Tab-separated table of C-alpha atoms in Angstrom:
chain	number	residue	atom	x	y	z
B	1	UNK	CA	9.821	11.406	-2.107
B	2	UNK	CA	6.817	9.136	-2.319
B	3	UNK	CA	6.064	6.481	0.264
B	4	UNK	CA	3.791	3.499	-0.400
B	5	UNK	CA	2.403	1.479	2.504
B	6	UNK	CA	2.143	-1.983	0.939
B	7	UNK	CA	0.916	-5.404	2.010
B	8	UNK	CA	-2.013	-7.762	1.861
B	9	UNK	CA	-5.540	-6.687	2.682
B	10	UNK	CA	-5.999	-6.364	6.409
B	11	UNK	CA	-2.377	-5.440	7.160
B	12	UNK	CA	-3.378	-1.929	8.209
B	13	UNK	CA	-2.027	0.003	5.216
B	14	UNK	CA	-4.833	2.557	5.091
B	15	UNK	CA	-5.063	3.193	8.852
B	16	UNK	CA	-1.307	3.572	9.248
B	17	UNK	CA	-0.938	5.723	6.109
B	18	UNK	CA	-3.730	8.074	7.307
B	19	UNK	CA	-2.138	8.359	10.758
B	20	UNK	CA	1.269	9.145	9.252
B	21	UNK	CA	-0.273	11.591	6.742
B	22	UNK	CA	-1.817	13.569	9.607
B	23	UNK	CA	1.440	13.610	11.584
B	24	UNK	CA	3.598	14.672	8.635
B	25	UNK	CA	0.940	16.763	6.860
B	26	UNK	CA	1.421	14.992	3.540
B	27	UNK	CA	-1.171	14.185	0.865
B	28	UNK	CA	-2.265	10.558	1.039
B	29	UNK	CA	-3.901	8.437	-1.639
B	30	UNK	CA	-6.017	5.397	-0.820
B	31	UNK	CA	-5.395	3.099	-3.775
B	32	UNK	CA	-8.713	1.322	-3.342
B	33	UNK	CA	-10.453	4.533	-4.441
B	34	UNK	CA	-8.679	4.300	-7.820
B	35	UNK	CA	-10.113	0.867	-8.678
B	36	UNK	CA	-12.589	0.739	-11.535
B	37	UNK	CA	-16.056	-0.485	-10.547
B	38	UNK	CA	-15.458	-3.821	-12.323
B	39	UNK	CA	-12.477	-4.583	-10.067
B	40	UNK	CA	-14.486	-3.824	-6.904
B	41	UNK	CA	-17.340	-5.998	-8.103
B	42	UNK	CA	-14.966	-8.824	-8.865
B	43	UNK	CA	-13.244	-8.653	-5.451
B	44	UNK	CA	-16.520	-8.287	-3.579
B	45	UNK	CA	-17.629	-11.519	-5.267
B	46	UNK	CA	-14.552	-13.247	-3.862
B	47	UNK	CA	-12.721	-13.403	-7.212
B	48	UNK	CA	-9.029	-12.412	-7.199
B	49	UNK	CA	-7.909	-9.765	-9.637
B	50	UNK	CA	-5.609	-10.645	-12.536
B	51	UNK	CA	-2.607	-8.632	-13.622
B	52	UNK	CA	-4.725	-7.390	-16.535
B	53	UNK	CA	-7.366	-6.163	-14.080
B	54	UNK	CA	-4.731	-4.346	-12.054
B	55	UNK	CA	-2.835	-2.671	-14.938
B	56	UNK	CA	-5.089	0.381	-15.459
B	57	UNK	CA	-5.411	0.798	-11.683
B	58	UNK	CA	-1.620	0.768	-11.147
B	59	UNK	CA	-1.136	3.166	-14.084
B	60	UNK	CA	-3.612	5.615	-12.516
B	61	UNK	CA	-1.726	5.373	-9.218
B	62	UNK	CA	1.627	5.991	-10.944
B	63	UNK	CA	0.111	9.035	-12.646
B	64	UNK	CA	-1.026	10.364	-9.250
B	65	UNK	CA	2.562	10.008	-7.982
B	66	UNK	CA	3.956	11.627	-11.144
B	67	UNK	CA	1.573	14.581	-10.784
B	68	UNK	CA	2.768	15.232	-7.259
B	69	UNK	CA	6.387	14.696	-8.331
B	70	UNK	CA	5.995	17.434	-10.939
B	71	UNK	CA	4.730	19.731	-8.198
B	72	UNK	CA	7.707	18.862	-5.984
B	73	UNK	CA	5.372	17.441	-3.321
B	74	UNK	CA	6.142	14.387	-1.174
B	75	UNK	CA	3.259	11.896	-0.809
B	76	UNK	CA	1.981	8.840	0.963
B	77	UNK	CA	-0.112	6.048	-0.510
B	78	UNK	CA	-1.822	2.913	0.796
B	79	UNK	CA	-1.607	0.244	-1.930
B	80	UNK	CA	-1.232	-3.531	-1.851
B	81	UNK	CA	1.693	-3.444	-4.350
B	82	UNK	CA	1.967	-7.197	-3.976
B	83	UNK	CA	4.341	-7.917	-6.825
B	84	UNK	CA	7.655	-6.433	-7.888
B	85	UNK	CA	6.179	-5.628	-11.299
B	86	UNK	CA	3.375	-3.635	-9.603
B	87	UNK	CA	5.941	-1.698	-7.578
B	88	UNK	CA	7.920	-1.065	-10.780
B	89	UNK	CA	4.756	0.457	-12.313
B	90	UNK	CA	4.311	2.681	-9.245
B	91	UNK	CA	8.018	3.708	-9.453
B	92	UNK	CA	7.392	4.798	-13.056
B	93	UNK	CA	5.632	7.802	-11.499
B	94	UNK	CA	8.835	8.702	-9.684
B	95	UNK	CA	12.146	6.943	-9.111
B	96	UNK	CA	12.005	8.416	-5.606
B	97	UNK	CA	9.291	5.945	-4.490
B	98	UNK	CA	9.917	3.988	-1.338
B	99	UNK	CA	7.890	1.126	0.144
B	100	UNK	CA	6.872	0.333	3.718
B	101	UNK	CA	5.809	-3.306	3.721
B	102	UNK	CA	3.326	-3.953	6.528
B	103	UNK	CA	3.715	-7.642	7.269
B	104	UNK	CA	2.887	-10.022	10.077
B	105	UNK	CA	1.451	-13.315	11.184
B	106	UNK	CA	-1.434	-14.637	9.090
B	107	UNK	CA	-3.725	-15.116	12.160
B	108	UNK	CA	-3.346	-11.424	13.094
B	109	UNK	CA	-4.174	-10.232	9.578
B	110	UNK	CA	-7.023	-12.752	9.169
B	111	UNK	CA	-8.599	-11.617	12.422
B	112	UNK	CA	-8.463	-8.007	11.292
B	113	UNK	CA	-10.131	-8.930	8.006
B	114	UNK	CA	-12.900	-10.832	9.799
B	115	UNK	CA	-13.611	-7.789	12.008
B	116	UNK	CA	-13.954	-5.384	9.078
B	117	UNK	CA	-17.443	-4.523	7.931
B	118	UNK	CA	-16.689	-1.422	5.839
B	119	UNK	CA	-14.582	-2.928	3.033
B	120	UNK	CA	-15.367	-4.747	-0.216
B	121	UNK	CA	-12.460	-7.226	0.148
B	122	UNK	CA	-13.645	-10.513	1.718
B	123	UNK	CA	-11.393	-12.360	4.137
B	124	UNK	CA	-11.500	-15.353	1.797
B	125	UNK	CA	-9.141	-13.583	-0.614
B	126	UNK	CA	-6.326	-13.369	1.946
B	127	UNK	CA	-4.711	-16.661	0.836
B	128	UNK	CA	-4.659	-15.525	-2.822
B	129	UNK	CA	-3.026	-12.242	-1.843
B	130	UNK	CA	-0.439	-14.022	0.293
B	131	UNK	CA	0.306	-16.340	-2.627
B	132	UNK	CA	0.866	-13.347	-4.929
B	133	UNK	CA	2.943	-11.350	-2.449
B	134	UNK	CA	6.534	-10.835	-3.438
B	135	UNK	CA	8.376	-9.263	-0.484
B	136	UNK	CA	10.653	-6.281	-1.124
B	137	UNK	CA	13.912	-7.247	-2.798
B	138	UNK	CA	17.299	-6.005	-1.592
B	139	UNK	CA	17.525	-3.456	-4.440
B	140	UNK	CA	14.127	-1.895	-3.618
B	141	UNK	CA	14.052	1.175	-1.397
B	142	UNK	CA	12.000	0.354	1.629
B	143	UNK	CA	11.502	-1.290	4.956
B	144	UNK	CA	9.331	-4.101	6.407
B	145	UNK	CA	7.297	-3.245	9.500
B	146	UNK	CA	5.611	-5.752	11.785
B	147	UNK	CA	1.840	-5.299	11.997
B	148	UNK	CA	1.479	-6.945	15.400
B	149	UNK	CA	1.833	-3.704	17.446
B	150	UNK	CA	-0.879	-1.044	17.640
B	151	UNK	CA	-1.518	1.274	14.679
B	152	UNK	CA	0.033	4.081	16.744
B	153	UNK	CA	3.287	2.154	17.272
B	154	UNK	CA	3.495	1.127	13.630
B	155	UNK	CA	2.924	4.751	12.630
B	156	UNK	CA	5.737	5.872	14.994
B	157	UNK	CA	8.130	3.499	13.266
B	158	UNK	CA	6.932	4.658	9.849
B	159	UNK	CA	7.325	8.356	10.761
B	160	UNK	CA	10.907	7.737	11.912
B	161	UNK	CA	11.717	5.849	8.684
B	162	UNK	CA	10.101	8.498	6.439
B	163	UNK	CA	11.674	11.413	8.280
B	164	UNK	CA	15.101	9.846	7.930
B	165	UNK	CA	14.521	9.032	4.256
B	166	UNK	CA	13.428	12.623	3.569
B	167	UNK	CA	16.577	13.871	5.263
B	168	UNK	CA	14.604	15.917	7.766
């Protein structure tokens, strides 16, 4: 199975995914590392990405999932996956892809973005991401987790969900 921590920038996807990856000893991909340089430049300049900008990036992520699927290896990934169509592209790597939507109050997420100094995504793009966000639909495998607690607490909830989903 493949588990994607999704949500807007600043929701804690990367930190939670890394914490869970360590606990469960699973490979973890940081989707930001798959972006072409042009996408990073565009976002750093405060310009939202288009679907056309995201397509090659999402395809590369789906290929990463598919590669691990062929090896029979479960994975974790931190990826915004804001739209249903983006999640469909990720699921093209494996039908056994499940999403953990990290969601919470805008002020909490905005504050986290303002405190970050090590990321190319400016806080000013949060409204555009929230506008694009399509929450998980009832036919999509996944769960929504509140980002208000500590990273450790969110990770505990995620570990329980993933362990149950994996049948362990």
